[in-house]
């Protein structure tokens, strides 16, 4: 087990259920939180839908929840720049010591909105949408891993820029700090996949996709890393997934020391935010990283979770601004 977290009994049970269902070829949907303390597992989610979970993936979707679709307004109350700078300094000192080469630092921002989680789910546009009523909604553009036949692929995503900036694509590809982040994550995911797959290589590097958000269009930079998995003795997806956690793009490298830095700087568990979710159709797996994320606490208050990668060349003011720029609903 390469993960820096010790899974809870609930998560071990979910991983076992994933192993058994994938070996049988039975469809399921699962969610694992960042710290591997909480999980959700639903067999035959399209046939046994009870309203406790909603998802919309490229490969499958559940019926929609009851809610209102339309333009939404979020009013954030972000933490002071000085508080973010304190968190940043913890990370930066760790980078200077050589504890980490790249660390993903996130913040939890209270937001005011008249929209419910179901409204946000219905109104958002993303490749992967997930709603756990009373807990969170995620509208994520980021694939974790895909398994089709013997091919295992991941698409690490690092680097964004406003499309409206002149020569935006060229500037993003040439940006030194973004380039350092992207190279590090691609290398980390290549190493992670090599634990469970053969012939791992980068098939596409630094390709760009356009995202449409309530704050304007963005370019997002990604790469594609692929390898092959031996399925001749059956599939045990739970064992394979555990070897890859936490996802490199939302933790950093090396993982164990980087996670310790994250916990010191952030000061509270991430929970389902930056965890993973996935749908297995009986043969193929499609999964996502839970970013672009709004959570709801027991009192009904809402919080937007956002963050970014910190390198030795990062500047606190720029990273703080990036965290706030990411508080949006893609529509």
PDB file of N, CA and C in Angstrom, residues 32-81:
ATOM      1  N   UNK A  32     -14.637   7.928  -2.746  1.00  0.00           N
ATOM      2  CA  UNK A  32     -13.665   7.807  -1.665  1.00  0.00           C
ATOM      3  C   UNK A  32     -13.196   9.200  -1.290  1.00  0.00           C
ATOM      4  N   UNK A  33     -13.173   9.519   0.011  1.00  0.00           N
ATOM      5  CA  UNK A  33     -12.718  10.840   0.407  1.00  0.00           C
ATOM      6  C   UNK A  33     -11.197  10.931   0.377  1.00  0.00           C
ATOM      7  N   UNK A  34     -10.679  12.149   0.522  1.00  0.00           N
ATOM      8  CA  UNK A  34      -9.240  12.394   0.379  1.00  0.00           C
ATOM      9  C   UNK A  34      -8.426  11.615   1.410  1.00  0.00           C
ATOM     10  N   UNK A  35      -8.886  11.633   2.670  1.00  0.00           N
ATOM     11  CA  UNK A  35      -8.133  10.988   3.756  1.00  0.00           C
ATOM     12  C   UNK A  35      -8.443   9.502   3.910  1.00  0.00           C
ATOM     13  N   UNK A  36      -9.288   8.953   3.030  1.00  0.00           N
ATOM     14  CA  UNK A  36      -9.680   7.536   3.062  1.00  0.00           C
ATOM     15  C   UNK A  36     -10.350   7.158   4.393  1.00  0.00           C
ATOM     16  N   UNK A  37     -11.226   8.054   4.870  1.00  0.00           N
ATOM     17  CA  UNK A  37     -11.970   7.800   6.091  1.00  0.00           C
ATOM     18  C   UNK A  37     -13.453   7.577   5.834  1.00  0.00           C
ATOM     19  N   UNK A  38     -13.966   8.017   4.687  1.00  0.00           N
ATOM     20  CA  UNK A  38     -15.392   7.900   4.393  1.00  0.00           C
ATOM     21  C   UNK A  38     -15.568   7.511   2.930  1.00  0.00           C
ATOM     22  N   UNK A  39     -16.622   6.763   2.670  1.00  0.00           N
ATOM     23  CA  UNK A  39     -16.816   6.273   1.308  1.00  0.00           C
ATOM     24  C   UNK A  39     -18.298   6.043   1.040  1.00  0.00           C
ATOM     25  N   UNK A  40     -18.609   5.919  -0.250  1.00  0.00           N
ATOM     26  CA  UNK A  40     -19.952   5.576  -0.720  1.00  0.00           C
ATOM     27  C   UNK A  40     -19.790   4.492  -1.771  1.00  0.00           C
ATOM     28  N   UNK A  41     -20.648   3.472  -1.717  1.00  0.00           N
ATOM     29  CA  UNK A  41     -20.609   2.402  -2.718  1.00  0.00           C
ATOM     30  C   UNK A  41     -22.040   2.009  -3.040  1.00  0.00           C
ATOM     31  N   UNK A  42     -22.382   2.028  -4.328  1.00  0.00           N
ATOM     32  CA  UNK A  42     -23.741   1.690  -4.759  1.00  0.00           C
ATOM     33  C   UNK A  42     -23.656   0.696  -5.910  1.00  0.00           C
ATOM     34  N   UNK A  43     -24.199  -0.504  -5.701  1.00  0.00           N
ATOM     35  CA  UNK A  43     -24.288  -1.491  -6.771  1.00  0.00           C
ATOM     36  C   UNK A  43     -25.448  -1.146  -7.704  1.00  0.00           C
ATOM     37  N   UNK A  44     -25.250  -1.414  -8.983  1.00  0.00           N
ATOM     38  CA  UNK A  44     -26.303  -1.201  -9.987  1.00  0.00           C
ATOM     39  C   UNK A  44     -26.981   0.156  -9.796  1.00  0.00           C
ATOM     40  N   UNK A  45     -26.227   1.257  -9.815  1.00  0.00           N
ATOM     41  CA  UNK A  45     -26.802   2.567  -9.474  1.00  0.00           C
ATOM     42  C   UNK A  45     -27.857   3.052 -10.450  1.00  0.00           C
ATOM     43  N   UNK A  46     -27.852   2.557 -11.667  1.00  0.00           N
ATOM     44  CA  UNK A  46     -28.860   2.998 -12.636  1.00  0.00           C
ATOM     45  C   UNK A  46     -30.163   2.225 -12.482  1.00  0.00           C
ATOM     46  N   UNK A  47     -30.100   1.017 -11.911  1.00  0.00           N
ATOM     47  CA  UNK A  47     -31.299   0.206 -11.734  1.00  0.00           C
ATOM     48  C   UNK A  47     -31.897   0.365 -10.346  1.00  0.00           C
ATOM     49  N   UNK A  48     -31.068   0.737  -9.357  1.00  0.00           N
ATOM     50  CA  UNK A  48     -31.538   0.811  -7.978  1.00  0.00           C
ATOM     51  C   UNK A  48     -31.466   2.241  -7.455  1.00  0.00           C
ATOM     52  N   UNK A  49     -31.870   3.181  -8.265  1.00  0.00           N
ATOM     53  CA  UNK A  49     -31.717   4.582  -7.887  1.00  0.00           C
ATOM     54  C   UNK A  49     -32.771   4.982  -6.863  1.00  0.00           C
ATOM     55  N   UNK A  50     -32.312   5.469  -5.682  1.00  0.00           N
ATOM     56  CA  UNK A  50     -33.227   5.821  -4.600  1.00  0.00           C
ATOM     57  C   UNK A  50     -33.139   7.294  -4.203  1.00  0.00           C
ATOM     58  N   UNK A  51     -32.412   8.111  -4.977  1.00  0.00           N
ATOM     59  CA  UNK A  51     -32.317   9.536  -4.682  1.00  0.00           C
ATOM     60  C   UNK A  51     -31.249   9.902  -3.677  1.00  0.00           C
ATOM     61  N   UNK A  52     -30.446   8.927  -3.240  1.00  0.00           N
ATOM     62  CA  UNK A  52     -29.387   9.221  -2.275  1.00  0.00           C
ATOM     63  C   UNK A  52     -28.086   9.629  -2.953  1.00  0.00           C
ATOM     64  N   UNK A  53     -28.023   9.484  -4.273  1.00  0.00           N
ATOM     65  CA  UNK A  53     -26.821   9.816  -5.039  1.00  0.00           C
ATOM     66  C   UNK A  53     -27.240  10.134  -6.471  1.00  0.00           C
ATOM     67  N   UNK A  54     -26.637  11.197  -7.021  1.00  0.00           N
ATOM     68  CA  UNK A  54     -26.878  11.550  -8.415  1.00  0.00           C
ATOM     69  C   UNK A  54     -25.530  11.755  -9.099  1.00  0.00           C
ATOM     70  N   UNK A  55     -25.410  11.289 -10.324  1.00  0.00           N
ATOM     71  CA  UNK A  55     -24.193  11.552 -11.079  1.00  0.00           C
ATOM     72  C   UNK A  55     -24.498  11.640 -12.563  1.00  0.00           C
ATOM     73  N   UNK A  56     -23.642  12.363 -13.254  1.00  0.00           N
ATOM     74  CA  UNK A  56     -23.743  12.532 -14.703  1.00  0.00           C
ATOM     75  C   UNK A  56     -22.334  12.444 -15.261  1.00  0.00           C
ATOM     76  N   UNK A  57     -22.002  11.285 -15.829  1.00  0.00           N
ATOM     77  CA  UNK A  57     -20.693  11.005 -16.416  1.00  0.00           C
ATOM     78  C   UNK A  57     -20.855  10.854 -17.925  1.00  0.00           C
ATOM     79  N   UNK A  58     -19.758  10.914 -18.681  1.00  0.00           N
ATOM     80  CA  UNK A  58     -19.861  10.661 -20.121  1.00  0.00           C
ATOM     81  C   UNK A  58     -20.412   9.276 -20.438  1.00  0.00           C
ATOM     82  N   UNK A  59     -20.212   8.318 -19.522  1.00  0.00           N
ATOM     83  CA  UNK A  59     -20.610   6.936 -19.784  1.00  0.00           C
ATOM     84  C   UNK A  59     -21.975   6.568 -19.228  1.00  0.00           C
ATOM     85  N   UNK A  60     -22.514   7.350 -18.299  1.00  0.00           N
ATOM     86  CA  UNK A  60     -23.801   7.008 -17.683  1.00  0.00           C
ATOM     87  C   UNK A  60     -24.281   8.168 -16.824  1.00  0.00           C
ATOM     88  N   UNK A  61     -25.587   8.202 -16.560  1.00  0.00           N
ATOM     89  CA  UNK A  61     -26.137   9.202 -15.657  1.00  0.00           C
ATOM     90  C   UNK A  61     -27.378   8.656 -14.975  1.00  0.00           C
ATOM     91  N   UNK A  62     -27.637   9.166 -13.774  1.00  0.00           N
ATOM     92  CA  UNK A  62     -28.863   8.842 -13.058  1.00  0.00           C
ATOM     93  C   UNK A  62     -29.947   9.851 -13.451  1.00  0.00           C
ATOM     94  N   UNK A  63     -31.209   9.593 -13.086  1.00  0.00           N
ATOM     95  CA  UNK A  63     -32.225  10.633 -13.258  1.00  0.00           C
ATOM     96  C   UNK A  63     -31.830  11.882 -12.476  1.00  0.00           C
ATOM     97  N   UNK A  64     -32.273  13.036 -12.954  1.00  0.00           N
ATOM     98  CA  UNK A  64     -31.911  14.294 -12.298  1.00  0.00           C
ATOM     99  C   UNK A  64     -32.644  14.466 -10.970  1.00  0.00           C
ATOM    100  N   UNK A  65     -32.038  15.208 -10.038  1.00  0.00           N
ATOM    101  CA  UNK A  65     -32.731  15.545  -8.788  1.00  0.00           C
ATOM    102  C   UNK A  65     -33.791  16.609  -9.041  1.00  0.00           C
ATOM    103  N   UNK A  66     -34.625  16.847  -8.053  1.00  0.00           N
ATOM    104  CA  UNK A  66     -35.603  17.935  -8.127  1.00  0.00           C
ATOM    105  C   UNK A  66     -34.896  19.231  -7.764  1.00  0.00           C
ATOM    106  N   UNK A  67     -34.956  20.205  -8.663  1.00  0.00           N
ATOM    107  CA  UNK A  67     -34.294  21.480  -8.432  1.00  0.00           C
ATOM    108  C   UNK A  67     -34.573  22.427  -9.567  1.00  0.00           C
ATOM    109  N   UNK A  68     -33.917  23.576  -9.531  1.00  0.00           N
ATOM    110  CA  UNK A  68     -34.118  24.608 -10.536  1.00  0.00           C
ATOM    111  C   UNK A  68     -32.827  24.844 -11.297  1.00  0.00           C
ATOM    112  N   UNK A  69     -32.925  24.815 -12.618  1.00  0.00           N
ATOM    113  CA  UNK A  69     -31.771  25.070 -13.470  1.00  0.00           C
ATOM    114  C   UNK A  69     -31.789  26.516 -13.934  1.00  0.00           C
ATOM    115  N   UNK A  70     -30.632  27.181 -13.849  1.00  0.00           N
ATOM    116  CA  UNK A  70     -30.563  28.568 -14.296  1.00  0.00           C
ATOM    117  C   UNK A  70     -29.276  29.219 -13.853  1.00  0.00           C
ATOM    118  N   UNK A  71     -29.147  30.502 -14.139  1.00  0.00           N
ATOM    119  CA  UNK A  71     -27.968  31.253 -13.728  1.00  0.00           C
ATOM    120  C   UNK A  71     -27.949  31.398 -12.210  1.00  0.00           C
ATOM    121  N   UNK A  72     -26.799  31.133 -11.635  1.00  0.00           N
ATOM    122  CA  UNK A  72     -26.663  31.162 -10.184  1.00  0.00           C
ATOM    123  C   UNK A  72     -25.717  32.270  -9.746  1.00  0.00           C
ATOM    124  N   UNK A  73     -25.950  32.768  -8.534  1.00  0.00           N
ATOM    125  CA  UNK A  73     -25.079  33.782  -7.952  1.00  0.00           C
ATOM    126  C   UNK A  73     -24.439  33.242  -6.683  1.00  0.00           C
ATOM    127  N   UNK A  74     -23.116  33.378  -6.597  1.00  0.00           N
ATOM    128  CA  UNK A  74     -22.375  33.010  -5.394  1.00  0.00           C
ATOM    129  C   UNK A  74     -21.714  34.261  -4.838  1.00  0.00           C
ATOM    130  N   UNK A  75     -21.840  34.488  -3.539  1.00  0.00           N
ATOM    131  CA  UNK A  75     -21.168  35.606  -2.886  1.00  0.00           C
ATOM    132  C   UNK A  75     -20.183  35.050  -1.867  1.00  0.00           C
ATOM    133  N   UNK A  76     -18.894  35.043  -2.188  1.00  0.00           N
ATOM    134  CA  UNK A  76     -17.917  34.452  -1.274  1.00  0.00           C
ATOM    135  C   UNK A  76     -17.493  35.416  -0.171  1.00  0.00           C
ATOM    136  N   UNK A  77     -17.097  34.848   0.973  1.00  0.00           N
ATOM    137  CA  UNK A  77     -16.493  35.608   2.072  1.00  0.00           C
ATOM    138  C   UNK A  77     -15.123  34.989   2.355  1.00  0.00           C
ATOM    139  N   UNK A  78     -14.143  35.311   1.519  1.00  0.00           N
ATOM    140  CA  UNK A  78     -12.858  34.616   1.612  1.00  0.00           C
ATOM    141  C   UNK A  78     -12.067  34.985   2.865  1.00  0.00           C
ATOM    142  N   UNK A  79     -11.182  34.085   3.275  1.00  0.00           N
ATOM    143  CA  UNK A  79     -10.299  34.384   4.382  1.00  0.00           C
ATOM    144  C   UNK A  79      -9.355  35.515   3.989  1.00  0.00           C
ATOM    145  N   UNK A  80      -8.828  36.215   4.979  1.00  0.00           N
ATOM    146  CA  UNK A  80      -7.948  37.354   4.722  1.00  0.00           C
ATOM    147  C   UNK A  80      -6.679  36.907   4.012  1.00  0.00           C
ATOM    148  N   UNK A  81      -6.128  37.762   3.151  1.00  0.00           N
ATOM    149  CA  UNK A  81      -4.867  37.414   2.491  1.00  0.00           C
ATOM    150  C   UNK A  81      -3.767  37.060   3.488  1.00  0.00           C
TER     151      UNK A  81
END
